[in-house]
Coordinates of C-alpha atoms in Angstrom, one line a residue:
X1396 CA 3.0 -20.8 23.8
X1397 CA 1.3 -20.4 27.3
X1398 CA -1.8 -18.2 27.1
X1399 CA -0.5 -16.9 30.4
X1400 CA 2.0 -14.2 28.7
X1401 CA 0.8 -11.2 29.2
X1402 CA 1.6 -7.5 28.1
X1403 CA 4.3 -7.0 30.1
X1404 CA 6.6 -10.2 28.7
X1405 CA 5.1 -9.2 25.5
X1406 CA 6.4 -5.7 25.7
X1407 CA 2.9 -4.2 23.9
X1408 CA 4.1 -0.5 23.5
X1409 CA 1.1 3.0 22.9
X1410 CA 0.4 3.7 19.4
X1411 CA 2.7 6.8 19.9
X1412 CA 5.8 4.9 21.0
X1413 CA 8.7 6.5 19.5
X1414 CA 9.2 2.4 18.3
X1415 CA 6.1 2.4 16.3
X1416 CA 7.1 6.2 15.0
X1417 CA 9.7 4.9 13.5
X1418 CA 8.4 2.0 11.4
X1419 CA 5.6 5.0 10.2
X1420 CA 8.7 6.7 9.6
X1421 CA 9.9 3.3 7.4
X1422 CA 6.5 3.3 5.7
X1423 CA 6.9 6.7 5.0
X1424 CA 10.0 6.0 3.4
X1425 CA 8.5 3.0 1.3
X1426 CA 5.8 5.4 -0.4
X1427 CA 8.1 8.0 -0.5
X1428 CA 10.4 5.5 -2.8
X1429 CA 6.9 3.4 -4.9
X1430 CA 4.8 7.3 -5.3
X1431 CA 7.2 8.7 -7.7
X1432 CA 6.6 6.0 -10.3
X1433 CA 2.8 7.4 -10.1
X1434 CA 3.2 11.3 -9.5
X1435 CA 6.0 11.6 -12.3
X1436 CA 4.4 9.1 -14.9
X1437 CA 2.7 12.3 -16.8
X1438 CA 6.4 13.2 -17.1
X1439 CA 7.7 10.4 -18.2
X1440 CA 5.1 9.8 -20.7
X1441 CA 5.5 12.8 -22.4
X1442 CA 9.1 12.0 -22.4
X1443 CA 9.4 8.8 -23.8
X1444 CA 6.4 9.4 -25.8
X1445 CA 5.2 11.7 -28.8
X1446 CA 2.0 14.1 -27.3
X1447 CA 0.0 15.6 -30.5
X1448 CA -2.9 17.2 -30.9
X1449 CA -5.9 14.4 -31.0
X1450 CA -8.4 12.5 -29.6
X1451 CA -6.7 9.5 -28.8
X1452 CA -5.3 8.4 -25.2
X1453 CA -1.8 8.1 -26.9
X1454 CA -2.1 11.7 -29.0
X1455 CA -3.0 13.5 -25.1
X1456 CA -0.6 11.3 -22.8
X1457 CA 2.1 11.0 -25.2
X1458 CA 1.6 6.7 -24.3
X1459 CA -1.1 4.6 -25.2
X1460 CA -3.1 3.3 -22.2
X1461 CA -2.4 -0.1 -23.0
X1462 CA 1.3 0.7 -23.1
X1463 CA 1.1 2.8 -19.6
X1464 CA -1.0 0.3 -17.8
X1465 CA 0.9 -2.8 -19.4
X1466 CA 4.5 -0.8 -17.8
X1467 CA 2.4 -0.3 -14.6
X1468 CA 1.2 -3.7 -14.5
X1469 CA 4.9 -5.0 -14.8
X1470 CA 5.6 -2.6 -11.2
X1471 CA 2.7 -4.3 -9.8
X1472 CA 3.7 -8.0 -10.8
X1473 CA 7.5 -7.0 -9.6
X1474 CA 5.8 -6.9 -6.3
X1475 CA 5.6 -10.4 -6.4
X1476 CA 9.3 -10.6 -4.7
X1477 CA 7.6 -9.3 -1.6
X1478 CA 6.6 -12.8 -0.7
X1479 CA 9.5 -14.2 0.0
X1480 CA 11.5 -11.4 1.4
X1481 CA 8.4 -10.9 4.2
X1482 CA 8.5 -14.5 4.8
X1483 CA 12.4 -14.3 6.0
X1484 CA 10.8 -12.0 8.8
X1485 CA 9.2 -15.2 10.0
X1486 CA 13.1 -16.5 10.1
X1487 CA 15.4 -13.7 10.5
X1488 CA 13.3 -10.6 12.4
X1489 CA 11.5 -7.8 11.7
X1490 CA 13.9 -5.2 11.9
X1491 CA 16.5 -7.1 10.4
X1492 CA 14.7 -7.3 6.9
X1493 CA 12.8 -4.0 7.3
X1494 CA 16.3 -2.4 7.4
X1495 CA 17.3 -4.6 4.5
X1496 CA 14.3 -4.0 2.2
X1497 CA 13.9 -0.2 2.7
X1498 CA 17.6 0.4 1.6
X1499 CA 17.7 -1.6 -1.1
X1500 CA 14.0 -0.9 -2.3
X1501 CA 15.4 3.1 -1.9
X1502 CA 18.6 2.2 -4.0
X1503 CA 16.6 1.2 -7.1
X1504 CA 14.4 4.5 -6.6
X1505 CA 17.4 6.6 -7.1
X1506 CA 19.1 4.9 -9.8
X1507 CA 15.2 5.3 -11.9
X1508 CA 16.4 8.8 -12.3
X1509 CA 19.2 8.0 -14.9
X1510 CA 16.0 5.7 -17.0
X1511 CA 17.1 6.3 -20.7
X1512 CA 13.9 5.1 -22.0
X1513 CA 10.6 3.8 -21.0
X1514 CA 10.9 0.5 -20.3
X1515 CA 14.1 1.1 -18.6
X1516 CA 12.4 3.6 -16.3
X1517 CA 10.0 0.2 -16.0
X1518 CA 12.8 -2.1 -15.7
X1519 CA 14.8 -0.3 -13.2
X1520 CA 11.6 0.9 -10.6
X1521 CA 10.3 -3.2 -11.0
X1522 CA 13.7 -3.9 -9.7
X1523 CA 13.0 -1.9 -6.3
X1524 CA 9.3 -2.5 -5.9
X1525 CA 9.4 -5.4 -4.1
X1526 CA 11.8 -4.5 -1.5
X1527 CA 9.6 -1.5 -0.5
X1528 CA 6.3 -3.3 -1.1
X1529 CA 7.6 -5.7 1.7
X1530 CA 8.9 -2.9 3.3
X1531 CA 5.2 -1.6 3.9
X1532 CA 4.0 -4.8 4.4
X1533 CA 6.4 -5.7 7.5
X1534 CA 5.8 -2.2 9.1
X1535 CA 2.3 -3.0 9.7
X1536 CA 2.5 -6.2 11.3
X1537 CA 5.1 -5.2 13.3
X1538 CA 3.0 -1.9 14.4
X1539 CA 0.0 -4.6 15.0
X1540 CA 2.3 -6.7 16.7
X1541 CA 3.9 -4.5 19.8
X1542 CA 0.5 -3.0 20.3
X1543 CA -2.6 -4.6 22.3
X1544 CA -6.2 -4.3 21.0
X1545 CA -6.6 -0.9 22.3
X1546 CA -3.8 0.9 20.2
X1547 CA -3.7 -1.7 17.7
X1548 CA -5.5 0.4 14.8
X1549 CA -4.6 3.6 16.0
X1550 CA -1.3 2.3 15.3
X1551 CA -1.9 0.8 12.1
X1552 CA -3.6 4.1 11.0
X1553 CA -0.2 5.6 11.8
X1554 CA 1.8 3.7 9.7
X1555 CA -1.0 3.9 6.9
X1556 CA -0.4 8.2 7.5
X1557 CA 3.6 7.7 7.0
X1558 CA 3.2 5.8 4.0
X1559 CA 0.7 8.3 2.2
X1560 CA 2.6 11.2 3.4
X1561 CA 5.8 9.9 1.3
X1562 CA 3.7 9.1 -1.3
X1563 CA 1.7 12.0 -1.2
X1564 CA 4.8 14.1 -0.9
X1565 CA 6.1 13.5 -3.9
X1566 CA 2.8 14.1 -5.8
X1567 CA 3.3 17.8 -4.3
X1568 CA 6.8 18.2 -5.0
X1569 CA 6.1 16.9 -8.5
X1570 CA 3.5 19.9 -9.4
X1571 CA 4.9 22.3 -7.6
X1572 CA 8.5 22.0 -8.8
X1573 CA 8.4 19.7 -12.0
X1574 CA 10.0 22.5 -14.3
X1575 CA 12.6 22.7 -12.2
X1576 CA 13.1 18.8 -10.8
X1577 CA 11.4 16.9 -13.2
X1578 CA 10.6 13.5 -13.2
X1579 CA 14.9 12.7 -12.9
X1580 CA 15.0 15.0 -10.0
X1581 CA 12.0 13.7 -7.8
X1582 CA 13.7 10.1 -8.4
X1583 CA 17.4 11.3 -7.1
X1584 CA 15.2 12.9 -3.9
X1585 CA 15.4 9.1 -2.6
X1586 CA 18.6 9.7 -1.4
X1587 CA 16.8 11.4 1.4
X1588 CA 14.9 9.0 3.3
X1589 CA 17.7 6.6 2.2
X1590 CA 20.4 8.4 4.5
X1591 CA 17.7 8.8 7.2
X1592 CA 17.7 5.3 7.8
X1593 CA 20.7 5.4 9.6
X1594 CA 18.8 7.3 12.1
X1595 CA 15.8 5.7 12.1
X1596 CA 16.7 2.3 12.8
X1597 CA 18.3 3.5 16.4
X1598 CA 14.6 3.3 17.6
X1599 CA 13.4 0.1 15.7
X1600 CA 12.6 -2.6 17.8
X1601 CA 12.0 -6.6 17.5
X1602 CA 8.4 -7.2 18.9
X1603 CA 7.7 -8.9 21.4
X1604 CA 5.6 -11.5 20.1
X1605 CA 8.0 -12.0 17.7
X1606 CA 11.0 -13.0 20.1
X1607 CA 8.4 -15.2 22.5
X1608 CA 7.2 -17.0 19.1
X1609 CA 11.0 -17.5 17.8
X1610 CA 11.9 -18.8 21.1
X1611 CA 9.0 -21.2 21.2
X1612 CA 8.4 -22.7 17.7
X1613 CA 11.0 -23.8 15.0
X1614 CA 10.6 -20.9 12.6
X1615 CA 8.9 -21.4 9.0
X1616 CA 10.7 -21.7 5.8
X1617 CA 9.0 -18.3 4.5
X1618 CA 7.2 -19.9 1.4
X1619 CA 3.5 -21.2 1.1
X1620 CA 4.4 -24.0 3.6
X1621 CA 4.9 -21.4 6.3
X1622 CA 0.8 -21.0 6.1
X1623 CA -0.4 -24.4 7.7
X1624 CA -3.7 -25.8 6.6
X1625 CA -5.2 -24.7 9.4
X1626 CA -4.9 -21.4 8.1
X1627 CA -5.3 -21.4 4.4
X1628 CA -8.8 -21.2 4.1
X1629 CA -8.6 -17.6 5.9
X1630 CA -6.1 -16.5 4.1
X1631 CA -7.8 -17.3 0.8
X1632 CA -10.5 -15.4 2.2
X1633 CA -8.4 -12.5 2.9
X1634 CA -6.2 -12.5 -0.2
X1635 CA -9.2 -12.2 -2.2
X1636 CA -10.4 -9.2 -0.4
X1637 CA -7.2 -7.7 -1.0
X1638 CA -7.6 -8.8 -4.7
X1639 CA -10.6 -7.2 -5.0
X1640 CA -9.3 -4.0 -3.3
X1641 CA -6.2 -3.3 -5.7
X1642 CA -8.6 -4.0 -8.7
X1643 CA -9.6 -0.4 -8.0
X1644 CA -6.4 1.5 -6.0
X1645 CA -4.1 0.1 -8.9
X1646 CA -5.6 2.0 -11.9
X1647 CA -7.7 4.4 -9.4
X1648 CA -4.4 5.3 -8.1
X1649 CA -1.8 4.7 -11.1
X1650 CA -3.6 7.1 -13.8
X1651 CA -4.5 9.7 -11.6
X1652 CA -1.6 12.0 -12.6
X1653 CA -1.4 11.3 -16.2
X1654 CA -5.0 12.1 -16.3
X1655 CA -5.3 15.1 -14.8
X1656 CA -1.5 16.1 -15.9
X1657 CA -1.9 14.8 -19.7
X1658 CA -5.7 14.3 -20.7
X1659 CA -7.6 17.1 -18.3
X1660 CA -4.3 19.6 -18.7
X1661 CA -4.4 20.6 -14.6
X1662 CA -1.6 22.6 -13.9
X1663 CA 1.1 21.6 -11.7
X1664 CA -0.1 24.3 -9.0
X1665 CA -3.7 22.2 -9.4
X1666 CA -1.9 18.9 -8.8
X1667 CA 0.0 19.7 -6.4
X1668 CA -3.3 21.3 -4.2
X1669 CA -5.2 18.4 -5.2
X1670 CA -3.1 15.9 -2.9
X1671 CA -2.7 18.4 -0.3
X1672 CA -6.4 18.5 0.4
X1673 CA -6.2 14.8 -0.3
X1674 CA -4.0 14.7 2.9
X1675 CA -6.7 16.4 5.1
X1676 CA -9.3 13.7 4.0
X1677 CA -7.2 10.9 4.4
X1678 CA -6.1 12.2 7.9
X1679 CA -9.9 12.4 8.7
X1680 CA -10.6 8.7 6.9
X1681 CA -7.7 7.4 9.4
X1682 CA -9.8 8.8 12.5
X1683 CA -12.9 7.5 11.1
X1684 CA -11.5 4.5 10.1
X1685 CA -9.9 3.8 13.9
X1686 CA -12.9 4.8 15.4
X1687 CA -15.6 2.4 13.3
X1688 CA -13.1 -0.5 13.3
X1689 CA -13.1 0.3 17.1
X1690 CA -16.8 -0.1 17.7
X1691 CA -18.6 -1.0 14.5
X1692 CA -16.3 -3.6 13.9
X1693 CA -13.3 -4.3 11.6
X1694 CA -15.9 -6.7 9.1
X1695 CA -18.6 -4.0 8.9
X1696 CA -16.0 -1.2 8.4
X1697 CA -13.7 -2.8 5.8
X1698 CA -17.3 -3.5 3.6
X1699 CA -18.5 -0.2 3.8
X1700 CA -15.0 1.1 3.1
X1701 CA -14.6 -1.5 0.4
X1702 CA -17.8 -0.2 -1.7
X1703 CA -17.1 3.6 -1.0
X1704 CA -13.7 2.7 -3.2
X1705 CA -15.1 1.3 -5.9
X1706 CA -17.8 4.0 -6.5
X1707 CA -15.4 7.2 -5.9
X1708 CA -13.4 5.7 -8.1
X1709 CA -15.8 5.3 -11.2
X1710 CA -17.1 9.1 -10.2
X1711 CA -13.1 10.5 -10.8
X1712 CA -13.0 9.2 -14.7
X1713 CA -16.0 10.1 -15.5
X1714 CA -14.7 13.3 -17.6
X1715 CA -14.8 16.4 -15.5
X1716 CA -12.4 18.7 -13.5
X1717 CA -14.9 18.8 -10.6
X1718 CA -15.8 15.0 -10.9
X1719 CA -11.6 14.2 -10.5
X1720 CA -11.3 16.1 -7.6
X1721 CA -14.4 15.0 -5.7
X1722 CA -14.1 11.4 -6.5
X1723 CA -10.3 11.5 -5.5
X1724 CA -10.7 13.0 -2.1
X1725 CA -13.5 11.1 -1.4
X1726 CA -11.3 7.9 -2.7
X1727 CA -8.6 8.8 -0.8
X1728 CA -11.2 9.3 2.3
X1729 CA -12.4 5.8 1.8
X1730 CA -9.4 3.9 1.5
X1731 CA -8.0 5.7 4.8
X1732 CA -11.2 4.6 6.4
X1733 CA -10.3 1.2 5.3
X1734 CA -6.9 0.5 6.7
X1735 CA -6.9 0.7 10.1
X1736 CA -9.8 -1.9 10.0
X1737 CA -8.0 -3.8 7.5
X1738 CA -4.8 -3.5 9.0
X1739 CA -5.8 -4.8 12.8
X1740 CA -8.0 -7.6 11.2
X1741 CA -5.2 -9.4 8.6
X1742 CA -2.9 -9.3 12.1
X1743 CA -5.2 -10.5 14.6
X1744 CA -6.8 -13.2 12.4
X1745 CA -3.2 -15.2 12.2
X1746 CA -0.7 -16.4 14.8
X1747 CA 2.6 -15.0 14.9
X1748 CA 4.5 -17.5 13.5
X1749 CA 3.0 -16.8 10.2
X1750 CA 2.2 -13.3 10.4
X1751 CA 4.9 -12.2 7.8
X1752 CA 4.4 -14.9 5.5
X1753 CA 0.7 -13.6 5.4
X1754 CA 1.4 -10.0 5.0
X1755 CA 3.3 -11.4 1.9
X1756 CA 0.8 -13.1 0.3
X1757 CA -1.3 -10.3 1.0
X1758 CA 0.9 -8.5 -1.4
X1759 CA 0.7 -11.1 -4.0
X1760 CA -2.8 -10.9 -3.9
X1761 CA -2.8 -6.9 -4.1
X1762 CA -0.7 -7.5 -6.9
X1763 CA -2.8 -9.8 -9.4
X1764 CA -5.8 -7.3 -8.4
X1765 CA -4.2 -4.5 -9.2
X1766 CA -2.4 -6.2 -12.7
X1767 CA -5.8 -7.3 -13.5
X1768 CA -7.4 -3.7 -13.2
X1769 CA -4.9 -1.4 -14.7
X1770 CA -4.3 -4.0 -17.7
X1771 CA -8.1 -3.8 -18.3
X1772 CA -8.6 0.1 -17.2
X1773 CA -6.2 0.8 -19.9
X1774 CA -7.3 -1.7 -22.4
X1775 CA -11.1 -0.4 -22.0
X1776 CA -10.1 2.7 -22.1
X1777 CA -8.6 2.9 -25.3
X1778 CA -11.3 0.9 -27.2
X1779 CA -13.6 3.5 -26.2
X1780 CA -10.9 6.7 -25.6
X1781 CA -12.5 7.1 -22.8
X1782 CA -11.1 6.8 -19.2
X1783 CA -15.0 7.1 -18.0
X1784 CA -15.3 3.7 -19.9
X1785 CA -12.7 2.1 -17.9
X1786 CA -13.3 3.3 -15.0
X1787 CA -17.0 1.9 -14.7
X1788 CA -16.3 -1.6 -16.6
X1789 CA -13.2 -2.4 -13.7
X1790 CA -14.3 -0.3 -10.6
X1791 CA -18.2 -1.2 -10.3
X1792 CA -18.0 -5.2 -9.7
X1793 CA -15.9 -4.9 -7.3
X1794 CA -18.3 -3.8 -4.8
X1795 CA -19.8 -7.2 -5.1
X1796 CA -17.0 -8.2 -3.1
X1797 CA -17.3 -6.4 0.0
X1798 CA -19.5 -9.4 1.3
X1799 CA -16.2 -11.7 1.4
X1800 CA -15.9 -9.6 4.8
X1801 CA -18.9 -11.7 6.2
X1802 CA -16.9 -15.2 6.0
X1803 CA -14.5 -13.7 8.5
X1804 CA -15.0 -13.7 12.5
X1805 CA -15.2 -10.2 14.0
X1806 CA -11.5 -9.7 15.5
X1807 CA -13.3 -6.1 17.4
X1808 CA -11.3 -6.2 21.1
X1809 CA -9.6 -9.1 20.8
X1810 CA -5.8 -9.8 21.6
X1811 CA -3.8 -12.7 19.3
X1812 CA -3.4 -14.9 22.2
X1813 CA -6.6 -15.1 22.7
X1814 CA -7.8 -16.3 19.2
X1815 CA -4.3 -18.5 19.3
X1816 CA -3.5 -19.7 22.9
X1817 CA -1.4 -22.2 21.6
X1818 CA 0.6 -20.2 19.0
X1819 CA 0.1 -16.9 19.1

C-alpha cells in the first residue's frame, strides 16, 4: 500500500464518532454478557455448594477455591476460541464478525440462567466466552483503526469505559437486587443488550484501513500463519505482557465477589457501592491513562500501570474490609490507566493485515495468564485458607514484568502507515 493514503481515503473518524460509539456500545455488551459469571459467582457458589460455619475457603464460599478457580480457569481457557474467530476479521470484516460474535457470545449468556449445577453453569458460560472475548477484542482494533494518532487512545479508552460499564453493571444490579433477581435473573438480563444489537449495528462501520488493506493484499488464513516472521518476535513480546497482565486481573478480578460476598460477608448494598465508586476511578484512570500514553509515552505508561496492578491487587486480599476496598479502586484505577496505552500500542505496532489475528493471540495470551493465576490463587489459598496468601505468592512477580515494555519501540504520535508504508 502507497504511503501516500491519507486520512481522507482512510476515512479516520473523532473518538466521539457515533461509529466508534457504537463498537463501545458492542464492548459494553461483551462485559455486560462475561461480568455476570464474576458478579453472581458468590451466588452460585452458595447454590451449588454447602456454606457451614468454619474456617475453611469451602465452609465460607460454599466451593473450595481450588474448585472456584479450577471452574474459572475453564471460562478463561474457553477463551481460547477467540483466536480464530478474530482472525476471520482479517478475511471476512470487522463488522461482519463483531455482529456474529456478540450475538452468539450473548445467546450462551442467557441460556447460563437455566445452569442446573455447577459445572453446567461452567459448561454453558465456556460455551459463550469466546464469542464475546473476540467480541472485545475486535472492538478495539477497529476503534484504533478509524481513528489517527490524535483520537486513537481517547478512543480506545472509550471502548475500555463501555466494556467495564456492562461489566460493572451487573456487579451493581447483582447487590442491589440479588434477593429479588438472583444469579438466574442477572443471566436472563442478556436478552437486553442482545435485542439492542439490532440497533446498534445501523451505525457500525468497516474501517477504512481495513477496506484499503483488503483491496491491496490477498487476506490471511486467520491462524498463526496470518502473523509473518517479520512480526513474531513483537508479538511474543507483547503476548507475554498480556500474560503477565491477566496473571493478576484473572484472580484479582474473578474472586472479588465471592470474597467480599462469601468470606468478608459485605452486604449487597456494600457491593453494589463498591463498583459504583469503582466506576468513578476507572473513569479518572481512563483520563489519566489517555493523557500519559499521550505524552509520557504508551511504554512508560503501560509499566507504571503494569506494577500499580500487581501491588493493589496483593493489598485487596490481604484480610480487611478497608484493605478490599482501597486495593480495588485503586486496581481498578490502574488497570484503566493501562488500556488506553495498551490499547493504541498493540494496534499501532502491527499492519493491518494482521491486526485481528493479533488481537487474538492477545487473548490467548490473556488467557494462559489468567488460567495460570487463578489456578494457583486458589490453590495457595487453600493450603494456607488464606486469600492474603494467594494474593502475594501470584500478584507480586508479576511486577518483574513490566520491563518487557522496554523491548518495544515508543508508538507516542505515530500513525500505522508510517511504521508500515508498505502494508499498513
Amino acid at each position: 500500500m502507497s504511503g501516500e493514503i491519507g486520512p481522507r481515503d482512510l476515512g479516520l473518524r473523532s473518538w466521539s464518532d457515533p461509529a466508534i460509539v457504537a463498537l463501545a456500545l458492542m464492548a459494553f455488551a461483551s462485559g455486560f454478557g462475561q461480568g455476570g459469571a464474576v458478579a453472581a459467582l458468590g451466588d452460585v457458589a452458595k447454590h451449588f455448594g454447602h456454606v457451614v460455619r468454619g474456617t475453611t475457603i469451602a465452609d465460607e464460599a460454599g466451593l473450595s477455591g481450588t474448585v472456584l478457580g479450577v471452574g474459572l480457569a475453564v471460562l478463561r481457557l474457553a477463551s481460547l476460541g477467540a483466536l480464530p474467530l478474530a482472525g476471520l476479521a482479517d478475511r471476512l470484516g470487522r463488522r461482519t464478525v463483531l455482529l456474529a460474535t456478540c450475538s452468539v457470545g450473548l445467546v450462551f449468556t442467557v441460556a447460563a440462567a437455566a445452569s442446573p449445577g455447577y459445572w453446567w453453569f461452567v459448561v454453558i458460560f465456556a460455551l459463550g466466552r469466546p464469542s464475546l472475548s473476540a467480541t472485545n477484542a475486535l472492538a478495539q482494533v477497529s476503534a484504533a483503526e478509524k481513528t489517527d494518532s490524535k483520537n486513537r487512545t481517547k478512543a480506545v479508552a472509550l471502548i475500555a469505559a463501555g466494556y467495564g460499564v456492562g461489566s460493572g453493571l451487573t456487579a451493581v444490579i447483582q447487590g442491589l437486587a440479588n434477593s429479588t433477581l438472583g444469579f438466574r435473573g442477572l443471566f436472563a438480563l442478556a436478552v437486553v443488550p442482545l435485542a439492542a444489537i439490532a440497533f446498534i449495528r445501523r451505525r457500525l462501520v468497516e474501517p477504512g484501513r481495513f477496506t484499503v488493506a483488503a483491496a491491496a493484499t490477498e487476506p490471511p488464513v486467520p491462524v498463526l500463519g496470518a502473523v509473518g516472521r517479520a512480526y513474531r518476535w513483537r508479538l511474543l513480546t507483547v503476548s507475554a505482557i498480556a500474560f503477565a497482565v491477566a496473571v493478576v486481573t484473572g484472580p484479582a478480578n474473578s474472586f472479588v465477589f465471592v470474597y467480599a460476598q462469601n468470606v468478608l460477608k459485605m452486604s449487597g448494598d456494600e457491593r453494589a457501592a463498591m463498583v459504583s465508586v469503582a466506576s468513578v476511578f476507572g473513569l479518572v484512570g481512563l483520563l489519566v491513562g489517555r493523557v500519559l500514553a499521550d505524552h509520557l509515552g504508551r511504554r512508560p505508561t503501560g509499566a507504571i500501570a503494569m506494577v500499580a496492578m500487581a501491588l493493589t491487587g496483593t493489598l485487596a486480599y490481604s484480610g480487611s474490609r478497608n484493605a478490599l476496598l482501597v486495593g480495588y479502586e485503586l486496581g481498578v484505577l490502574a488497570a484503566a490507566t493501562l488500556a488506553p496505552a495498551a490499547g493504541a500500542l498493540a494496534t499501532e505496532l502491527f499492519p493491518t493485515s494482521v491486526r485481528a489475528s493479533v488481537a487474538g493471540w492477545l487473548v490467548v495470551a490473556s488467557v494462559a495468564g489468567a488460567t495460570v493465576g487463578l489456578v494457583a490463587f486458589g490453590a495457595i489459598a487453600d493450603v494456607g485458607s488464606r486469600f492474603a496468601v494467594g494474593g502475594a505468592v501470584t500478584f507480586l512477580p508479576v511486577v518483574l514484568a513490566a520491563g518487557l515494555f522496554a523491548l518495544l519501540p515508543e508508538t507516542k504520535g505515530r500513525e500505522p502507515e508510517d511504521l508500515w508504508p508498505d502494508t499498513a
